Structure formats: C-alpha cells, structure tokens
mmCIF file of C-alpha atoms in Angstrom:
data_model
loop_
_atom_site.group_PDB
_atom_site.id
_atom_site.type_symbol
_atom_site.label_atom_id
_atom_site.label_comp_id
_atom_site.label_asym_id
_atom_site.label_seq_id
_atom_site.Cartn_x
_atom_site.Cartn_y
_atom_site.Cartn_z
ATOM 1 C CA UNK A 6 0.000 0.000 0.000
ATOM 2 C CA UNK A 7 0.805 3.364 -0.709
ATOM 3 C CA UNK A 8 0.132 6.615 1.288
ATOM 4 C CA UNK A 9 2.045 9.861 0.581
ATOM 5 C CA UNK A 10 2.487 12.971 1.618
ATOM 6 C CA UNK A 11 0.135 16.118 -0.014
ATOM 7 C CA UNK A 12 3.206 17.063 -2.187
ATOM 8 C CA UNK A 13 3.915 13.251 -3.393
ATOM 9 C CA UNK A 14 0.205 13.053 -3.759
ATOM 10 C CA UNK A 15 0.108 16.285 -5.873
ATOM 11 C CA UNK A 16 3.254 14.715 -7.957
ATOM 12 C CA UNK A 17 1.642 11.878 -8.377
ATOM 13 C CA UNK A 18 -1.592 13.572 -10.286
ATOM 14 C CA UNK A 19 0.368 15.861 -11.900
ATOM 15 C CA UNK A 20 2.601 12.566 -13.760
ATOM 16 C CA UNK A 21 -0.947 11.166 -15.121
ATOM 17 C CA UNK A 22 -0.829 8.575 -11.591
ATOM 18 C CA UNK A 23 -4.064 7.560 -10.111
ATOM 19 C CA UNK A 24 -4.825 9.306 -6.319
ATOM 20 C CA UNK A 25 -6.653 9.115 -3.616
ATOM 21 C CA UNK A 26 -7.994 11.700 -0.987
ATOM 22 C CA UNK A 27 -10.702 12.264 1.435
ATOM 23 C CA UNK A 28 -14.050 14.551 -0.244
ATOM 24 C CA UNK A 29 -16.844 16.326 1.977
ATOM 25 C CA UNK A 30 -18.981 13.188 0.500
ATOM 26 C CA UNK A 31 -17.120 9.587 -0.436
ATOM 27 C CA UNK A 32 -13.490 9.836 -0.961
ATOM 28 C CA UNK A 33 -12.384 9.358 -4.746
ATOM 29 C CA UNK A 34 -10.144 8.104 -6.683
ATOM 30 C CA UNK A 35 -9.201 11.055 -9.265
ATOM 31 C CA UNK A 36 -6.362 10.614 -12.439
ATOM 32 C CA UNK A 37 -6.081 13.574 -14.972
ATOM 33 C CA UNK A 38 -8.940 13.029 -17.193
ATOM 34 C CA UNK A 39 -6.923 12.130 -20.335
ATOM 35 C CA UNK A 40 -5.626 8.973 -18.031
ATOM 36 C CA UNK A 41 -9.507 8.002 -16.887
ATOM 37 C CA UNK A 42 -8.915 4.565 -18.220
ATOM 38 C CA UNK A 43 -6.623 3.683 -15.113
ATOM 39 C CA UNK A 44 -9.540 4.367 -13.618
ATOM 40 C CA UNK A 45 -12.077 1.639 -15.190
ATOM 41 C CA UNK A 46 -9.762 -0.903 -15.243
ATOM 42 C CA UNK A 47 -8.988 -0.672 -11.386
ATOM 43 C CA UNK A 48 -12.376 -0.556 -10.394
ATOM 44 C CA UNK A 49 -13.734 -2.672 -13.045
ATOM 45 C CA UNK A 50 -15.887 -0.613 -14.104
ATOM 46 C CA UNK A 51 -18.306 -0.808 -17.123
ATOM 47 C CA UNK A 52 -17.294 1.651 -19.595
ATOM 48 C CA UNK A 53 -21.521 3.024 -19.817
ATOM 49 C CA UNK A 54 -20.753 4.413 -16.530
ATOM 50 C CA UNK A 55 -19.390 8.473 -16.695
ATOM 51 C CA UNK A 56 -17.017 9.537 -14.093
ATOM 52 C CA UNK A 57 -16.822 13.092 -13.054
ATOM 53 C CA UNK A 58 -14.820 15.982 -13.340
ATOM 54 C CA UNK A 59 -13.970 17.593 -9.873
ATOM 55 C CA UNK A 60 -11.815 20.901 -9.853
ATOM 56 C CA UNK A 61 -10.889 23.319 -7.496
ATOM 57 C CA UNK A 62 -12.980 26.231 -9.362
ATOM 58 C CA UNK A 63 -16.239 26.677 -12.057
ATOM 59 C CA UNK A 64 -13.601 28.692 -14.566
ATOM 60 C CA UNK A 65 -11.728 25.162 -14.545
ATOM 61 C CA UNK A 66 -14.573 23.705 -15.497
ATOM 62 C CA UNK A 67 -16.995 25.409 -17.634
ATOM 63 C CA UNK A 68 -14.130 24.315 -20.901
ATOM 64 C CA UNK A 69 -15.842 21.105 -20.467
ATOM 65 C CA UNK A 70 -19.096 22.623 -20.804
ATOM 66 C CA UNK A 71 -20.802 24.157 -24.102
ATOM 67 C CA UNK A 72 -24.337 25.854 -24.215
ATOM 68 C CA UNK A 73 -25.375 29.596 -25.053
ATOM 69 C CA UNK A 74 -24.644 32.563 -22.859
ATOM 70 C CA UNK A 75 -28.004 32.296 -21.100
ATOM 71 C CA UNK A 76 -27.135 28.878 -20.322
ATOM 72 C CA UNK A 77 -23.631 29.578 -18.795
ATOM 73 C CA UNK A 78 -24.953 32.694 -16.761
ATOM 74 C CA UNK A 79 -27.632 30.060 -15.539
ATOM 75 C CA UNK A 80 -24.867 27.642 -14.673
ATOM 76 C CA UNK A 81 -23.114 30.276 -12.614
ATOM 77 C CA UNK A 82 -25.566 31.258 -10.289
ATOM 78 C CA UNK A 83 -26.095 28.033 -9.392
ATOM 79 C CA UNK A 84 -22.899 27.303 -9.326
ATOM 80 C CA UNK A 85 -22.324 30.474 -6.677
ATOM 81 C CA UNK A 86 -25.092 28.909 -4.637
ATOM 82 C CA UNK A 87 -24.258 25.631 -4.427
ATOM 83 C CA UNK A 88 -20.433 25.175 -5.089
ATOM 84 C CA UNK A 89 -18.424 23.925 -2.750
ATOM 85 C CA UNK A 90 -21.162 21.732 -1.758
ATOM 86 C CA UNK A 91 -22.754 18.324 -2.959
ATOM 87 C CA UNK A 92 -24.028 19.314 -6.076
ATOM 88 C CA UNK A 93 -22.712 17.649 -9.471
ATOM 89 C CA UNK A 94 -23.865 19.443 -12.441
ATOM 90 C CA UNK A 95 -24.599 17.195 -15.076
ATOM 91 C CA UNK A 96 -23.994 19.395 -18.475
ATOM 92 C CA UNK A 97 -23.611 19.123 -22.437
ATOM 93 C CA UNK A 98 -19.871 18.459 -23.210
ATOM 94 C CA UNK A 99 -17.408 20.225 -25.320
ATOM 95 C CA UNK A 100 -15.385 18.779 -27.806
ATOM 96 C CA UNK A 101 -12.023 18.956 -24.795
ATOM 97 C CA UNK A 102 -13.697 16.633 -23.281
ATOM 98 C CA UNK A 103 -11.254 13.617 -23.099
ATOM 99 C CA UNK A 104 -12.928 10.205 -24.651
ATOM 100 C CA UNK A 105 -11.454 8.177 -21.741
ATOM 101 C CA UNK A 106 -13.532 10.139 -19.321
ATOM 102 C CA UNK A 107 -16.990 8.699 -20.289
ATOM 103 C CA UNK A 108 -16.135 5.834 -23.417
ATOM 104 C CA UNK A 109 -19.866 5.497 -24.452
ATOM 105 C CA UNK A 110 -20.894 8.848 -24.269
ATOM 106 C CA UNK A 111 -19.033 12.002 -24.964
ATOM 107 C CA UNK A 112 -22.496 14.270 -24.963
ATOM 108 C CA UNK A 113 -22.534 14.906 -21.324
ATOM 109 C CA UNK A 114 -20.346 15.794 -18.056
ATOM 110 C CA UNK A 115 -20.343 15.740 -14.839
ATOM 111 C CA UNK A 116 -18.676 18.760 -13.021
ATOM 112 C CA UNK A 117 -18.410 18.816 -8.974
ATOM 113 C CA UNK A 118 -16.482 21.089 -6.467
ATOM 114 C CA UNK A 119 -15.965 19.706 -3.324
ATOM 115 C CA UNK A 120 -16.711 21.171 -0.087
ATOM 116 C CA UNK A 121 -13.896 19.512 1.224
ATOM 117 C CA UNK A 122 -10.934 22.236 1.930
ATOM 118 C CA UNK A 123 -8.493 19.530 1.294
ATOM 119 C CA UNK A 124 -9.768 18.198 -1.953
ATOM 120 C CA UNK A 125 -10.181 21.826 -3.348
ATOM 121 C CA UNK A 126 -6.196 22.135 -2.099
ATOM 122 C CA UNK A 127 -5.023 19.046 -4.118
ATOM 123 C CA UNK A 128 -7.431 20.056 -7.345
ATOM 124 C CA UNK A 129 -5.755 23.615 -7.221
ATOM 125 C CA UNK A 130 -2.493 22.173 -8.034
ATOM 126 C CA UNK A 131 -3.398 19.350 -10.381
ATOM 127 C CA UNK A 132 -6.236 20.990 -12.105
ATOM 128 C CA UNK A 133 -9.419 18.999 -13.143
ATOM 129 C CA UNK A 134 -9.314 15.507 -12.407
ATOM 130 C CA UNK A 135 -11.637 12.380 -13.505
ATOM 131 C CA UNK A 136 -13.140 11.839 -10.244
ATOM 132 C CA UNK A 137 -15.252 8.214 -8.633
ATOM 133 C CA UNK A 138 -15.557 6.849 -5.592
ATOM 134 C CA UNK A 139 -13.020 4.791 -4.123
ATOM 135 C CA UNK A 140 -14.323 1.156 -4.078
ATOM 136 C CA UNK A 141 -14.775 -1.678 -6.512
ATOM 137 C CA UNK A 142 -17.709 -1.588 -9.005
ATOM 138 C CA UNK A 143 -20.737 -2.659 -7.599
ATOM 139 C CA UNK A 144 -19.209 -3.089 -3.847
ATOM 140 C CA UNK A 145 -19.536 -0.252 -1.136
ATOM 141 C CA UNK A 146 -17.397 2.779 -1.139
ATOM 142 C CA UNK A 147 -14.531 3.073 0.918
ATOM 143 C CA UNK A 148 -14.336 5.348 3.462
ATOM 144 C CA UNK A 149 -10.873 5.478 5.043
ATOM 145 C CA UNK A 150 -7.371 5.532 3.494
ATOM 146 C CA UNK A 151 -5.952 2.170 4.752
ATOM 147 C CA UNK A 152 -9.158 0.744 2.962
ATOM 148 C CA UNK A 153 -8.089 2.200 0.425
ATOM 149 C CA UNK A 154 -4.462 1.625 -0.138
ATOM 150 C CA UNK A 155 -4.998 -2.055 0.903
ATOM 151 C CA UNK A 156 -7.679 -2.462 -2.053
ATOM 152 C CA UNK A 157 -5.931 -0.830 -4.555
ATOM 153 C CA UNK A 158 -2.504 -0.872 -4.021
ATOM 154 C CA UNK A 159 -1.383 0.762 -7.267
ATOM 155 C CA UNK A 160 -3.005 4.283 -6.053
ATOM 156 C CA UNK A 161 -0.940 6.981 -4.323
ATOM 157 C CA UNK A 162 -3.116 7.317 -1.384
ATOM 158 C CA UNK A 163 -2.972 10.886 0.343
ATOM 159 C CA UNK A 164 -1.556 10.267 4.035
ATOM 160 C CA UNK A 165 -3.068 12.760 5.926
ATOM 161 C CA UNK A 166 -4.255 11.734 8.959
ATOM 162 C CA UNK A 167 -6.734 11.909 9.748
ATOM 163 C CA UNK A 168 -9.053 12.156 7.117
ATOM 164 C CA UNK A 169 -11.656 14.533 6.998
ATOM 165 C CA UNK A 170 -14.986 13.171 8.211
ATOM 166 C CA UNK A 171 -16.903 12.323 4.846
ATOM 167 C CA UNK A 172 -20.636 11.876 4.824
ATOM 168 C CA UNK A 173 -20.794 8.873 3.151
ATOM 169 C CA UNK A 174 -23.210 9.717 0.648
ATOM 170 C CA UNK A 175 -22.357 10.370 -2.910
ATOM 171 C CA UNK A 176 -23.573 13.460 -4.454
ATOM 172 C CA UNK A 177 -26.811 13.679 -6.578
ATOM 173 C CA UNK A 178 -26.161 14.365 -9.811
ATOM 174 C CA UNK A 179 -28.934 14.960 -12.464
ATOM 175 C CA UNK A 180 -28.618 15.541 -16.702
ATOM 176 C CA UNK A 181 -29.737 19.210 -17.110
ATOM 177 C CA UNK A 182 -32.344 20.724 -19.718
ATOM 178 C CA UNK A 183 -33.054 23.943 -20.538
ATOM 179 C CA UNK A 184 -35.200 24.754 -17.516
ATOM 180 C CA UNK A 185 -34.369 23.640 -14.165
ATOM 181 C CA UNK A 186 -35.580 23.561 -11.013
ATOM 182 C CA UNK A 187 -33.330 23.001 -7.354
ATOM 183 C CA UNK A 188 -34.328 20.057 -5.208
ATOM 184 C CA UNK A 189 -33.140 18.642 -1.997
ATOM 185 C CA UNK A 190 -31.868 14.609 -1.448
ATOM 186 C CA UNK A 191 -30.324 12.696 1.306
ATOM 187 C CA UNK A 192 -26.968 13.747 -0.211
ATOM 188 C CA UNK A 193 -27.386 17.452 -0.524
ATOM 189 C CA UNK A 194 -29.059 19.316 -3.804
ATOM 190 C CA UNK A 195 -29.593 18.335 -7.540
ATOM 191 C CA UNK A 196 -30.545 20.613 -10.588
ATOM 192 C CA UNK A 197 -33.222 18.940 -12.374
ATOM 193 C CA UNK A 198 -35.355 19.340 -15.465
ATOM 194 C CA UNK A 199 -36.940 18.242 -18.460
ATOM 195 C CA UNK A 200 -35.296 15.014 -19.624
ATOM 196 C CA UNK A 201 -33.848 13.744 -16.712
ATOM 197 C CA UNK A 202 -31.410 10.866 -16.321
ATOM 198 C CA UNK A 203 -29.747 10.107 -13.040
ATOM 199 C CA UNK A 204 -26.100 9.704 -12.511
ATOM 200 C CA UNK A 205 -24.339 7.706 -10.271
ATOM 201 C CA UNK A 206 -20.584 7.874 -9.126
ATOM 202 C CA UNK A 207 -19.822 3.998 -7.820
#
C-alpha cells in the first residue's frame, strides 16, 4: 500500500498517476482526465458508466461545458449557490472533453467542487481531475485511506491523517435541460429538469 504525503500526492496527479484523498462526501479516486482509463480498469468498471470531473474552481470547469450565454450565466448562479457543496452538475460536453472520461458517451459531463478544503487544495495544483468513488464496481465505497491503499494498491493514497470526516453519501447528480428547477436529497441538492437521467458515481 501506498500513502504519501500532499506534495507526493500532488506529484503523483500531476505525472498522469491515479490518487486518492478524502471529499466532503465519499473519498475518490481522481487521475487527470486524459488517463480516466486507469480508472475503469482498477475498479472494473463498465465503460456506460461516466465519471466526473472535480476541480478546485467553475472557470476550470466550464471548458468542459458548451451551451449559449443564457445557459452559462444560468450555470453560474447556481454554481455560486451551491459550489463547494454536494451538487454535481450534469452538463452538455465540449469537444475537450477527453474520450477516456466517459467511453460510451461524450455528450454529457459531470462537473463537482468539493466542499472539502483539502480536496479543493489538491485540485488547485493538479487541475481537473476524472473523479469516482473509491471502491470496486458494484461493492460499497470506501471510506478510510488504509481501505483504500490495501484495495488498490497501485493508487498513491494521500496520508493525511486523519481524514476529513466524509458523509458517506455520494452526491446527486442529475442531466440538465433547458429549464431547471433546485431540489433537496439525502446527499445534498440536484438541478433537475426536463429530460432527466440520473447519474451515479460507484
């Protein structure tokens, strides 16, 4: 098993190397998006399932993002009301979206910012990263980092110790239309709309 220091971690990410570190929800596993393939194989993951783009900041994010003005100044304020926080904003992708990050379907993207002061620390320095939870497919999330480095031994696990206190509930992510409406769920808020399809992050 592996557990590093936040610099080594950092390193790690930055040289295309699958990490680990604690979220305000489940903590991930995160690789730089072009490298997402790490990532399925892993977990063994099916391919149909997306992962999601976490980054310490919307600018970061929006590249990954088309629609018209209206739509971006829509994505902003909810953005400013909900970011940090357990919201993932599911969104029409742009063409720099990486294929690795979601194989079967490049149309749409899930962006998240942590409320997790540490994640948003790590994500300064590497930028956006393809983002899961860290557990096998199917099986429930881990939720501390010896769990973690003992199940997947190839992944730089962040050492800090301890961990913040996750809470254990992925966030609710929903596929956006062109109106949308705020809701509340166990795990925090959603956007929702016409033409709805739920994501999931295991």
């Amino acid at each position: 098993m592996v557990r590093l220091s936040l610099a080594a971690v950092i390193t790690a990410a930055q040289a295309g190397q699958v990490i680990s570190f604690p979220t305000d929800t489940l903590p991930a596993l995160a690789v730089q998006p072009d490298q997402a393939a790490q990532i399925y194989r892993l977990k063994q993951r099916p391919s149909e399932k997306p992962l999601i783009l976490m980054a310490a900041t919307a600018a970061e994010l929006w590249p990954f993002a088309q629609g018209s003005p209206e739509d971006q100044a829509q994505w902003n304020a909810i953005a400013n009301q909900y970011w940090p926080g357990a919201l993932t904003l599911v969104l029409p992708a742009s063409d720099r979206l990486p294929a690795a990050a979601n194989p079967l379907d490049r149309s749409s993207i899930g962006l998240h910012i942590p409320a997790c002061a540490l994640a948003r620390q790590i994500l300064a320095e590497t930028g956006p990263l393809a983002t899961t939870s860290a557990n096998r497919s199917g099986e429930p999330a881990l939720l501390n980092p010896d769990a973690i480095a003992a199940e997947f031994p190839e992944v730089t696990v962040l050492a800090e110790d301890p961990w913040p206190d996750p809470s254990g509930l992925a966030s609710t992510a929903r596929a956006l239309a062109s109106r949308w409406t705020m809701a509340s769920s166990a795990a925090g808020q959603h956007c929702s709309g016409g033409g709805v399809s739920p994501w999931r992050s295991h």
